[in-house]
Amino acid sequence: MINEMNLEVEELIEKNANDFQISKVFKKYIQGYVNSIDTSIDTNGGKDFFVQHTKVTDKFLISLYKYILRKNFGSYQPMSTSIPISIIALGSYGREQLCIYSDIDLLLLYEDVKGYNIKDIIQEFITLAWDCGLKLGSRVHELNDVAESVKEDITIKTAIIESRLIYGSKYLWFGYENVLSRIRKTDQLQFILEKKQEHMDRLLKYPLKMEPNIKDGYGGMREANMVFWIANVVFGVTRLRHLMDKEFTEEEYKKYRISLEYIFQVRNHLHNIAKKKLDTVNFDILPELSTKLGFKHTPRKTKETQAMNKIFESLHNIHFFTNILTKKFTRALEFKNQNYDLVRENRFKKNLFIYEGKIYTSYFNKPKTLTSFLKELISLPITVERFDQSYVYYASKTILPQKQTKEHKLLLRRLLFKESLYPIIKLLYNARIFESIFPITKKIINQPQFDGYHELPVDVHSIKTLKHLSSIKDEFVNELYESFDKTEQSIIKIATFFHDVGKGRITDHHIAGEKLFRNMAKGLSFKAEHTQVIAKLIRYHNMMSKVATSEDIYSEKVIRNFSGLVQNKKFLDMLFVLTYGDISAVGKNIYKSSTSTLLRELYHQTLYAFENTTLLTESSRRIAKINSIKKLKQYNDLPQILKKKITYIASNQIFLQLKAADILDLVLKAKEVETYTYKILNEKALTIRIIRKIPLNLGYLLGKLEFLDISVMNIFKLFDDKKCFEIQFTEKVDDGDLLHIEEIINASFDMSKKLTLKQPVILKNEVEVNCNHTSYLASMRINAINQKGLLAYITKIFDDFGVEIESAKLSLNKKRVRDLFLIEKNGNFSVNSEKIVEMICSND
C-alpha cells in the first residue's frame, strides 16, 4: 500500500502537480488504510495492533516528509541525516501504543543552521499532514531550547521522556538523547510529586464505575503510563520489564501485562466501533464490543456481563500493580531524614508503624499465614482508618490455606464484629484476597449491574455501603445508629456488607443472599439471634426504599403489610440505617432530601401502626387528626363556619399526610385566597406550593417544567372549590431560574394556553389500574421507560376526562419510572379507565 502510494505521488511530482493534488493521494491511501483496520483488529487486537498501527503511521509520516524534502531541494536533496530536523514520536505514539483515532503526538526537533529554510520545511510538513487527515499534536523545538521548555510545564517533560526517533537527523537525535538524560535527573522529586497529584485528581474525576473510562480512569492506561514515567525518571529504564526480579516478580508482571493487553484490545475495539476517539465503555456500545471481544451468551451469563467482568478484573489488576510500584519506586525520594524519629515514635509492633490513623510496614516484610494475619488485623486499634500501599502489598502476600479451619472461621467472626470494619474490608479487597477470605462473595466479584440505577459493580457497591455507615451524613439516620449498642452496630454493618451477596445467581438475590449468609454464619459460629436478624435484613434490604418510593404509604393495607414484615421498632431502625447505606452507595447524590423525606414518613407511619393497631383505617385516622386540630389554640379563634369547613375537607390524604398544625396553617392561607397564591421553596430541593380558587392549567404547568424531575405531587381538595397543589422536585435549582419558574406558574392560570406534548412510549402491560385501591381512592401504576414529559402527558389526559388526581409519586432511575397515581373516586376514572389507558399507551 505504501509503495503504491509513493509511486502515485512520484508520477504526480513528474507532472508538476501542486500540494493539493498530492495531499488528495495521501489522504486517499490513509483513509483506505483506516477503513481496512476492522479486520486487522479482530485478528490482532492488543499491543500487536498498536505496534502495527504505529509502524504504518510512521511510514505515512516519512513519505510526507520525503515529499516535502523533494519539493524543497529537488535534485540537490542531501541525505536526511544531514538535514538538521528530527521527527520524534511522543506520548502513546512514542510508546508504540497509538490507537486508531488518537492524536499523533510529534516533536519536530531542529537546529537553525544557515543555508536551510528549516522553519518553512517544518511548517509545510505540518500543514500537509493536516490536509491529509492526520490529526497531529505537534511541538516544534530547537535542540538548545528543549531543557528550558521542560521547566515550564510538567506535561512537556512527561511527553518527551517517551521519545522515539521516527526519521531524520541521527546527529540531532544523539544530542537530544544527552539532553533527555539530564532532564530525567533534574527535579526528580518535584516531577514525582506533581505526577502523583495529577494522578489523584484524575482518579477523582474518573473513578471506577459501571461505565469505566479505560484510558484516564481507575486502572486505565494512564495508570500504566504513570508507573513507567516514574520508573524512567527514577531508574532510567526504557522498558518497565527491565526492573523484573528487582522491584517485582515475573508472576506479578505477567498478571499485569495480561490485564493491560486486554485493556488495549478493548480500547482498539471502542475506537473502531465508534469510528472516533472513545475511551468509555458505555452501555450502548457494550453489545457490539462484547461480540468483538469474542464473548457469547451462556445459560448463566450474558456476553455483556462476561465482557464487563473481565474489564473490571483487568482494571483492578492494573490499579493494584501500578499503585504498589508507584509508592515503592518513590519512597526513597520522598522519605525525609526527620522521618526516622517519627518511625521510632510510632512503632506499633515489629515491622508495623501507625501514624495519623494510617498503618505502614516494609515492602520486605515477610508474609504471614492467614491465622497470624487475621490475629494481627484483630489486634489493630480502632484508630486505624487507612492502610499504606506497603501494608496492602504485604497483605496480598498472605499465605492462604487450601481450606479454612475452625480457628480461621472463629477469627473471621471476631473480625466481622470489629468496630472499625470498613477499613479492614477495603484492605482485603485492595490486597486482592477478599474472595479467598470470604468465599461466599465469589459471584459478586467484578459483577456488573446493568439496571441503569447502580453506578458501581456489586463488590465495590457492597464495600461503599460500609463506608457510608462509617460517616453518616443524615442526622436522623445517625441518631438511629448512635442509639444502638456496639453489637447492634456490628450487626447492621455485617448485614450492610453482605446485603447483595446473592447477586450473580439465577435465584432472586434476596433469597439467595439470606441462604448464603445463614450457611456462612453457621460455619463462623454466629449466635442464633444475630444470624436471624442479619439474615432478615439481607432478605428485605431494599423493602423500605421500595415501599417508600413506589407505594401509597398512607394506605392502611400497605402500612399493615410493611409493619407486619418488620414487626418491631428495633428492626425498623436497623432497616432504615441499612437502607441509607445502600442508597447512598448507589451513586453520588442519589440519597436526596426527597428520598429522606419519604423514608422518614414511612418510618413514622409504621411506628404509628405499632402503637395504634386499631386506628389504621382512613376514617379513624381522619377523625383522630381532626380531633388534634381542635386541640390547637388557634382553632378556638376561628369562626364557626371555618371550623365546619375543616371537617368537610374533601381530601382524606391531607389528614393522613400533614400534621395538625400544618393543616390548620393551610386552611388559614386558603381562607384568604380569591384567585390564587403560590410559594416557591428552594432549599434542599425545589418545592412549589399553589393554592387556587380559579382553574389551574396543570398539564401546561407540568409540561413547561418537564426539564425538572418531580418526586412527589400532592393535590388536596379543600373547601369553596379551592385546591392545594404541592409539587416536590428531586433537587434544587439555580436561584437565577426562580424568576422563570414564577413566570411559568403565573402563565398556568391561562386556561387557553396549550402545549403540544409528545406521547411517551408506554405499553399496556406497563399500566396497572385498581379502581378499589381504598374506599376513597382508585390507583394507577406505570412502570415504563423514563421519558421527559410523561407526567405532563398523563395529567393532560386526566384533565380531559375530568379525573381528579389526589397524589402522584414518581420513582425514577436512569432507565425506568415507577409512578403511582392516587385518583379521587368521583366516577370519572372508573367509568373511563379503559379509554384512559388506551390514550396513555403507545400503539407500538
Short mmCIF file of C-alpha atoms in Angstrom, two decimals, residues 348 351-361 376 380-381 384-392 427:
data_model
loop_
_atom_site.label_atom_id
_atom_site.label_comp_id
_atom_site.label_asym_id
_atom_site.label_seq_id
_atom_site.Cartn_x
_atom_site.Cartn_y
_atom_site.Cartn_z
CA PHE A 348 3.13 -0.40 66.92
CA ASN A 351 7.64 -4.01 61.29
CA LEU A 352 4.34 -2.18 61.90
CA PHE A 353 4.01 1.58 62.33
CA ILE A 354 0.87 3.70 62.85
CA TYR A 355 0.92 7.40 62.08
CA GLU A 356 -2.15 9.66 61.90
CA GLY A 357 -4.51 6.71 61.61
CA LYS A 358 -2.54 5.04 58.80
CA ILE A 359 -0.56 1.82 59.13
CA TYR A 360 2.80 1.29 57.41
CA THR A 361 5.21 -1.60 57.02
CA GLU A 376 -2.81 -9.07 63.53
CA LEU A 380 -5.10 -3.27 65.43
CA PRO A 381 -6.52 -0.29 67.36
CA VAL A 384 -6.53 2.73 62.21
CA GLU A 385 -8.55 4.16 59.33
CA ARG A 386 -6.19 3.65 56.37
CA PHE A 387 -3.52 1.27 55.12
CA ASP A 388 -0.42 2.36 53.24
CA GLN A 389 0.40 0.64 49.94
CA SER A 390 3.30 -1.10 51.70
CA TYR A 391 0.80 -2.82 54.00
CA VAL A 392 -1.58 -3.59 51.11
CA LEU A 427 -7.78 -3.52 52.76
#
